[in-house]
Amino acid sequence: MKNQRILSGVRPTGHIHLGNYLGAIRQWVRLSQSLSKQGLNEQLFCIVDQHALTTQSDTNNLSLNTYTIAAAYIACGINPDESAIFIQSHVPAHTELAWYLSCIAPLGWLNRMTQFKDKAGKDTGQACLGLYAYPVLMAADILIYKATQVPVGEDQKQHVELARDLAGLFNRHCDVDYFPLPEPLINKSTARIMSLRDGSKKMSKSDLSDYSRLHLTDENDLLTLKIRKAKTDSDPIPDAIKGLESRLEAQNLLGIYANLTEQTLESVCQQFAGQLFSAFKPILTEVVISTLQPIREKIFQLREEKSYLNQILHKGAETANQLANKNLSEIRTLLGLVDR
Ligand code: AMP
Ligand code: TRP
């Protein structure tokens, strides 16, 4: 089997939540464990702080959020001895490659990015250039390591596909087979964990309501309250998935339970058929707490051990810089620049 290089990242904006865990980080942990067993352990997990700057005008919390995300990676099970955990801005090659890719990326491709349209709001003229160029920086994050696999939630599929297209475009532009084409890895059942307040919207750091999401740092009482207040309907749980059609909130809560207990949604429906959500919610709460409590405790413990975290981030950046600078020098040469 060919060596696989995995890269992914989370933005240090707002609170890291259950959607980030199930959609992204839990997948990273599983994938890296299985690759490490095969001796194919090339994994890079980045805290993408430069992406955070595209939407965050408040600089006060950026550093704390960055450490929280680093702590969360480790608390969720990423092994810093086997993976490079690092901060994006500590590896300048990302932004340099982003510029080179910007010089070949057709505007038409960027104009298709749906997340820009969602985030920019109605008045796109007021949105910053960084927000528009964000997918090119994300492509650079991936391509600078020649990553082959990118485990993400569904909302990032289009961006990873753009990275793939830009890799192909670069190869044609320089007439070489330089970048491998990266693939998005999306776990179908956890690809979109939805808001607890509105089952048609994804659980998101940017939702104004804290009650729309379960934070990895929420205390047990707050998790209990958020699940108790989560929107549902008054119908009983059906005995098959088919009965969940158009019951988005019901489907989301049962899906979260299924994912946390490693069962299919179908078998969860059979297990709770006929019960009301008032009876199901305390059972879901127990499962959520048993998953998140140890993660929360570890995050808080690690945040207190800043020098340990700094050591890991330093080592991660060293590994990442080494890989990235080697590739960057080849890329500069391919583009005809005079190398340093
Ligand atoms: P972000 O919070 O946008 O930095 O996302 C970090 C990672 O979590 C990305 O891989 C996202 O696709 C994933 N993610 C974010 N929100 C969700 C969600 N509600 N369901 C599943 N995955 C998600
Ligand atoms: N854009 C991603 C998000 O909002 C975060 C991200 C930045 C990323 N660079 C990446 C994810 C590279 C995977 C690979 O969630």
Coordinates of C-alpha atoms and ligand atoms in Angstrom, one line a residue:
M1 CA 0.0 0.0 0.0
K2 CA 1.3 3.5 -0.9
N3 CA 2.2 5.9 1.9
Q4 CA -0.7 8.1 2.8
R5 CA -0.3 11.5 4.2
I6 CA -3.2 12.9 6.2
L7 CA -3.8 16.5 6.9
S8 CA -6.7 18.3 8.5
G9 CA -7.5 21.3 10.7
V10 CA -10.0 23.2 12.8
R11 CA -10.3 27.0 13.0
P12 CA -9.7 28.4 16.5
T13 CA -12.9 30.5 16.4
G14 CA -15.6 30.2 19.0
H15 CA -16.2 27.0 20.9
I16 CA -15.2 23.6 19.6
H17 CA -18.3 21.4 19.6
L18 CA -19.7 17.9 19.1
G19 CA -20.0 18.4 15.3
N20 CA -16.2 19.1 15.1
Y21 CA -15.6 16.0 17.2
L22 CA -17.9 13.5 15.4
G23 CA -17.5 15.0 11.9
A24 CA -13.7 15.5 12.0
I25 CA -11.5 14.8 15.0
R26 CA -12.9 11.3 15.9
Q27 CA -12.2 10.3 12.3
W28 CA -8.7 11.6 12.5
V29 CA -8.0 9.6 15.6
R30 CA -9.3 6.4 14.0
L31 CA -7.5 6.9 10.8
S32 CA -4.2 7.7 12.4
Q33 CA -4.5 4.7 14.7
S34 CA -5.0 2.4 11.8
L35 CA -2.2 4.0 9.7
S36 CA 0.2 3.9 12.6
K37 CA -0.4 0.2 13.0
Q38 CA 0.6 -0.3 9.4
G39 CA 3.7 1.9 9.8
L40 CA 2.2 4.5 7.5
N41 CA 2.1 7.2 10.0
E42 CA 2.3 10.6 8.3
Q43 CA -0.3 12.7 9.9
L44 CA -0.5 16.4 10.3
F45 CA -3.1 18.2 12.4
C46 CA -3.1 21.9 12.2
I47 CA -4.8 24.6 14.2
V48 CA -5.7 27.0 11.3
D49 CA -5.3 30.3 13.0
Q50 CA -4.8 32.3 9.8
H51 CA -8.2 31.1 8.6
A52 CA -9.7 32.3 11.9
L53 CA -8.6 35.9 10.9
T54 CA -10.9 35.9 7.9
T55 CA -14.1 36.0 10.1
Q56 CA -12.9 37.1 13.5
S57 CA -12.4 40.7 14.2
D58 CA -12.0 40.1 17.9
T59 CA -8.3 39.2 18.4
N60 CA -8.7 38.8 22.2
N61 CA -9.6 35.2 22.3
L62 CA -7.6 33.9 19.4
S63 CA -4.6 32.7 21.5
L64 CA -6.8 31.0 24.2
N65 CA -8.9 29.4 21.4
T66 CA -5.7 28.2 19.7
Y67 CA -4.5 26.4 22.8
T68 CA -8.0 25.0 23.5
I69 CA -8.0 23.4 20.0
A70 CA -4.5 22.0 20.5
A71 CA -5.6 20.6 23.9
A72 CA -8.8 19.2 22.3
Y73 CA -6.8 17.3 19.6
I74 CA -4.8 15.5 22.3
A75 CA -7.8 15.1 24.6
C76 CA -9.8 13.5 21.8
G77 CA -7.0 10.9 21.2
I78 CA -4.5 12.4 18.7
N79 CA -1.1 11.0 19.8
P80 CA 1.5 13.8 19.6
D81 CA 4.2 11.3 19.4
E82 CA 2.8 9.9 16.1
S83 CA 1.3 13.1 14.6
A84 CA 2.5 16.6 14.1
I85 CA 0.2 19.0 15.9
F86 CA 1.0 22.6 15.0
I87 CA -0.2 26.1 14.5
Q88 CA -0.7 27.2 10.8
S89 CA 0.9 30.6 11.3
H90 CA 4.1 28.8 12.6
V91 CA 4.7 27.4 9.1
P92 CA 5.0 30.4 6.7
A93 CA 5.2 28.1 3.7
H94 CA 1.4 27.8 3.7
T95 CA 0.8 31.4 2.9
E96 CA 3.7 31.5 0.4
L97 CA 2.2 28.6 -1.5
A98 CA -1.3 30.2 -1.3
W99 CA 0.1 33.1 -3.2
Y100 CA 1.5 30.9 -6.0
L101 CA -1.8 29.0 -6.2
S102 CA -3.6 32.4 -6.4
C103 CA -1.7 33.2 -9.5
I104 CA -3.1 30.3 -11.3
A105 CA -6.6 29.8 -9.7
P106 CA -9.3 31.0 -12.0
L107 CA -11.8 33.4 -10.4
G108 CA -14.6 31.4 -11.9
W109 CA -13.7 28.5 -9.6
L110 CA -13.6 30.7 -6.5
N111 CA -16.9 32.3 -7.5
R112 CA -18.6 28.9 -7.1
M113 CA -17.6 28.4 -3.4
T114 CA -20.9 28.3 -1.5
Q115 CA -19.3 28.9 1.9
F116 CA -18.1 32.3 0.8
K117 CA -21.6 33.2 -0.2
D118 CA -22.9 32.0 3.2
K119 CA -20.3 33.8 5.2
A120 CA -20.0 37.0 3.2
G121 CA -23.6 37.9 3.7
K122 CA -25.6 40.0 1.2
D123 CA -23.1 42.7 0.7
T124 CA -20.2 40.8 -0.8
G125 CA -18.5 44.1 -1.6
Q126 CA -17.9 44.6 2.2
A127 CA -16.4 41.1 2.7
C128 CA -12.6 40.9 3.0
L129 CA -10.3 39.6 0.4
G130 CA -9.0 36.9 2.8
L131 CA -12.5 35.4 3.1
Y132 CA -12.7 35.1 -0.6
A133 CA -9.2 33.7 -1.0
Y134 CA -9.7 31.3 2.0
P135 CA -10.2 28.2 -0.1
V136 CA -6.9 28.9 -1.9
L137 CA -5.1 29.1 1.5
M138 CA -6.9 25.8 2.5
A139 CA -5.6 24.2 -0.7
A140 CA -2.1 25.4 0.2
D141 CA -2.5 23.9 3.7
I142 CA -3.1 20.5 2.1
L143 CA -0.8 20.7 -0.9
I144 CA 2.3 22.0 0.8
Y145 CA 2.6 18.6 2.4
K146 CA 1.4 16.7 -0.7
A147 CA -1.3 15.3 1.5
T148 CA -3.3 12.5 0.0
Q149 CA -6.2 12.3 2.4
V150 CA -8.2 15.1 4.1
P151 CA -10.7 13.9 6.7
V152 CA -13.4 16.6 7.1
G153 CA -17.1 17.1 7.6
E154 CA -19.5 17.5 4.6
D155 CA -19.3 21.3 4.6
Q156 CA -15.6 21.2 3.5
K157 CA -16.1 18.8 0.6
Q158 CA -16.2 21.6 -2.0
H159 CA -13.0 23.2 -0.6
V160 CA -11.1 19.9 -0.7
E161 CA -12.3 19.4 -4.3
L162 CA -11.0 22.8 -5.2
A163 CA -7.6 21.8 -3.7
R164 CA -7.7 18.7 -5.9
D165 CA -8.5 20.8 -9.0
L166 CA -5.8 23.3 -8.1
A167 CA -3.3 20.4 -7.7
G168 CA -4.2 19.2 -11.2
L169 CA -4.0 22.7 -12.6
F170 CA -0.6 23.3 -11.1
N171 CA 0.7 19.9 -12.5
R172 CA -0.6 20.9 -16.0
H173 CA 0.8 24.5 -15.6
C174 CA 4.3 23.2 -14.8
D175 CA 3.9 20.1 -17.0
V176 CA 4.9 17.7 -14.2
D177 CA 3.1 15.2 -12.0
Y178 CA 4.1 17.0 -8.8
F179 CA 1.1 17.1 -6.5
P180 CA -0.9 14.0 -5.7
L181 CA -4.6 14.7 -6.0
P182 CA -5.9 14.9 -2.4
E183 CA -9.2 13.1 -1.5
P184 CA -11.8 14.3 1.0
L185 CA -12.6 11.6 3.6
I186 CA -16.1 12.1 4.8
N187 CA -17.9 9.7 7.1
K188 CA -21.5 9.6 5.9
S189 CA -23.2 9.2 9.3
T190 CA -21.4 12.1 11.0
A191 CA -20.9 14.3 8.0
R192 CA -23.4 16.9 9.2
I193 CA -24.3 17.1 12.9
M194 CA -27.2 19.5 13.0
S195 CA -28.1 22.4 15.4
L196 CA -30.0 21.5 18.5
R197 CA -32.4 24.4 17.8
D198 CA -33.0 24.0 14.1
G199 CA -32.5 20.6 12.4
S200 CA -32.1 22.2 9.0
K201 CA -29.0 24.1 10.0
K202 CA -25.6 22.5 10.8
M203 CA -24.2 22.7 14.3
S204 CA -21.8 25.6 13.9
K205 CA -19.3 27.7 16.0
S206 CA -20.8 30.8 14.5
D207 CA -24.4 30.2 15.5
L208 CA -25.4 33.0 17.8
S209 CA -27.2 30.6 20.2
D210 CA -25.0 28.6 22.6
Y211 CA -28.0 26.3 22.9
S212 CA -27.6 25.2 19.3
R213 CA -24.5 23.2 20.1
L214 CA -22.8 21.0 22.7
H215 CA -19.3 22.3 23.4
L216 CA -16.5 19.9 24.3
T217 CA -15.8 22.2 27.2
D218 CA -19.4 22.4 28.6
E219 CA -19.9 21.2 32.2
N220 CA -22.3 18.2 32.7
D221 CA -25.1 20.4 34.0
L222 CA -25.0 22.6 30.9
L223 CA -24.9 19.6 28.6
T224 CA -28.0 18.2 30.4
L225 CA -29.8 21.5 30.1
K226 CA -28.9 22.0 26.4
I227 CA -30.2 18.5 25.6
R228 CA -33.4 19.0 27.7
K229 CA -34.0 22.3 25.7
A230 CA -33.2 20.8 22.3
K231 CA -36.0 21.1 19.8
T232 CA -37.9 17.9 19.1
D233 CA -41.5 17.0 18.4
S234 CA -44.2 15.3 20.4
D235 CA -44.5 12.1 18.3
P236 CA -43.1 8.8 19.5
I237 CA -39.9 7.5 18.1
P238 CA -40.6 5.3 15.0
D239 CA -39.4 1.8 14.6
A240 CA -37.6 2.5 11.3
I241 CA -35.6 5.3 9.7
K242 CA -38.4 5.8 7.2
G243 CA -40.6 7.2 10.0
L244 CA -38.1 10.0 10.6
E245 CA -38.6 11.7 7.2
S246 CA -39.2 15.4 7.7
R247 CA -38.5 15.1 11.4
L248 CA -35.1 16.7 11.2
E249 CA -34.5 17.4 14.9
A250 CA -35.6 13.9 15.9
Q251 CA -33.3 12.4 13.3
N252 CA -30.4 14.5 14.5
L253 CA -30.7 13.5 18.2
L254 CA -31.2 9.8 17.4
G255 CA -28.2 10.1 14.9
I256 CA -26.0 11.6 17.7
Y257 CA -26.9 8.7 20.0
A258 CA -26.3 6.1 17.2
N259 CA -22.9 7.6 16.5
L260 CA -21.8 7.9 20.2
T261 CA -22.9 4.3 20.9
E262 CA -21.5 3.0 17.6
Q263 CA -24.9 1.7 16.3
T264 CA -26.8 2.2 13.2
L265 CA -29.7 4.7 13.2
E266 CA -32.0 1.8 12.2
S267 CA -31.2 -0.2 15.3
V268 CA -31.5 2.8 17.5
C269 CA -35.0 3.4 16.1
Q270 CA -35.9 -0.3 16.8
Q271 CA -34.5 0.0 20.4
F272 CA -36.5 3.1 21.3
A273 CA -39.6 2.6 19.1
G274 CA -42.7 4.0 20.7
Q275 CA -40.9 6.1 23.3
L276 CA -41.2 9.8 23.6
F277 CA -38.3 12.2 23.4
S278 CA -38.9 13.2 27.1
A279 CA -37.8 9.6 28.0
F280 CA -35.1 9.4 25.4
K281 CA -33.3 12.7 26.2
P282 CA -32.0 11.6 29.6
I283 CA -30.5 8.4 28.0
L284 CA -28.9 10.5 25.3
T285 CA -27.6 12.9 28.0
E286 CA -25.9 10.1 29.8
V287 CA -24.1 8.9 26.7
V288 CA -23.1 12.5 25.8
I289 CA -21.7 13.0 29.2
S290 CA -19.8 9.8 29.3
T291 CA -18.1 10.8 26.0
L292 CA -17.5 14.5 26.7
Q293 CA -16.6 14.5 30.4
P294 CA -13.2 12.8 30.0
I295 CA -12.4 15.0 27.0
R296 CA -13.4 18.2 28.9
E297 CA -11.3 17.2 31.9
K298 CA -8.3 16.5 29.8
I299 CA -8.7 19.8 27.9
F300 CA -8.8 21.8 31.1
Q301 CA -5.8 19.9 32.5
L302 CA -3.8 20.4 29.3
R303 CA -4.7 24.1 29.2
E304 CA -3.0 24.5 32.6
E305 CA 0.1 22.8 31.3
K306 CA 1.1 25.4 28.8
S307 CA 4.7 24.6 28.6
Y308 CA 3.9 21.0 27.7
L309 CA 1.5 22.2 25.0
N310 CA 4.1 24.6 23.7
Q311 CA 6.6 21.8 23.5
I312 CA 4.2 19.7 21.4
L313 CA 3.4 22.6 19.2
H314 CA 7.0 23.5 18.8
K315 CA 7.9 19.9 17.8
G316 CA 4.9 19.7 15.5
A317 CA 5.9 23.0 13.7
E318 CA 9.5 21.7 13.3
T319 CA 8.3 18.6 11.6
A320 CA 5.8 20.5 9.5
N321 CA 8.4 23.2 8.5
Q322 CA 10.9 20.6 7.4
L323 CA 8.4 18.9 5.1
A324 CA 6.9 22.1 3.9
N325 CA 10.2 23.9 3.1
K326 CA 11.6 21.0 1.2
N327 CA 8.4 21.0 -1.0
L328 CA 8.4 24.8 -1.3
S329 CA 11.9 24.9 -2.6
E330 CA 10.9 22.4 -5.4
I331 CA 7.7 24.4 -6.1
R332 CA 9.7 27.6 -6.5
T333 CA 12.0 26.0 -8.9
L334 CA 9.1 24.5 -10.9
L335 CA 7.6 28.0 -11.2
G336 CA 10.8 29.4 -12.5
L337 CA 11.7 31.5 -9.5
V338 CA 15.3 31.8 -8.5
D339 CA 15.6 29.7 -5.4
R340 CA 17.3 31.1 -2.3
Ligands
AMP1 P1 -14.7 24.4 11.6 O1 -15.5 24.5 12.9 O2 -15.4 25.1 10.5 O3 -13.3 24.9 11.8 O4 -14.6 22.9 11.2 C1 -13.6 22.0 11.6 C2 -14.0 20.6 11.1 O5 -15.2 20.1 11.7 C3 -14.2 20.5 9.6 O6 -13.7 19.3 9.1 C4 -15.7 20.6 9.4 O7 -16.2 20.0 8.3 C5 -16.1 19.8 10.7 N1 -17.5 20.2 11.1 C6 -17.8 21.4 11.5 N2 -19.1 21.5 11.9 C7 -19.6 20.2 11.7 C8 -20.9 19.6 11.8 N3 -21.9 20.3 12.3 N4 -21.0 18.3 11.5 C9 -20.0 17.6 11.1 N5 -18.7 18.1 10.9 C10 -18.5 19.4 11.2
TRP2 N1 -11.8 25.3 6.2 C1 -11.8 24.3 7.2 C2 -13.1 24.6 8.1 O1 -13.6 25.6 8.1 C3 -10.6 24.3 8.1 C4 -9.4 24.1 7.3 C5 -8.4 24.9 6.9 C6 -9.0 22.8 6.8 N2 -7.4 24.3 6.3 C7 -7.7 23.0 6.2 C8 -9.5 21.5 6.9 C9 -7.0 22.0 5.6 C10 -8.8 20.5 6.3 C11 -7.6 20.7 5.6 O2 -13.5 23.7 8.8

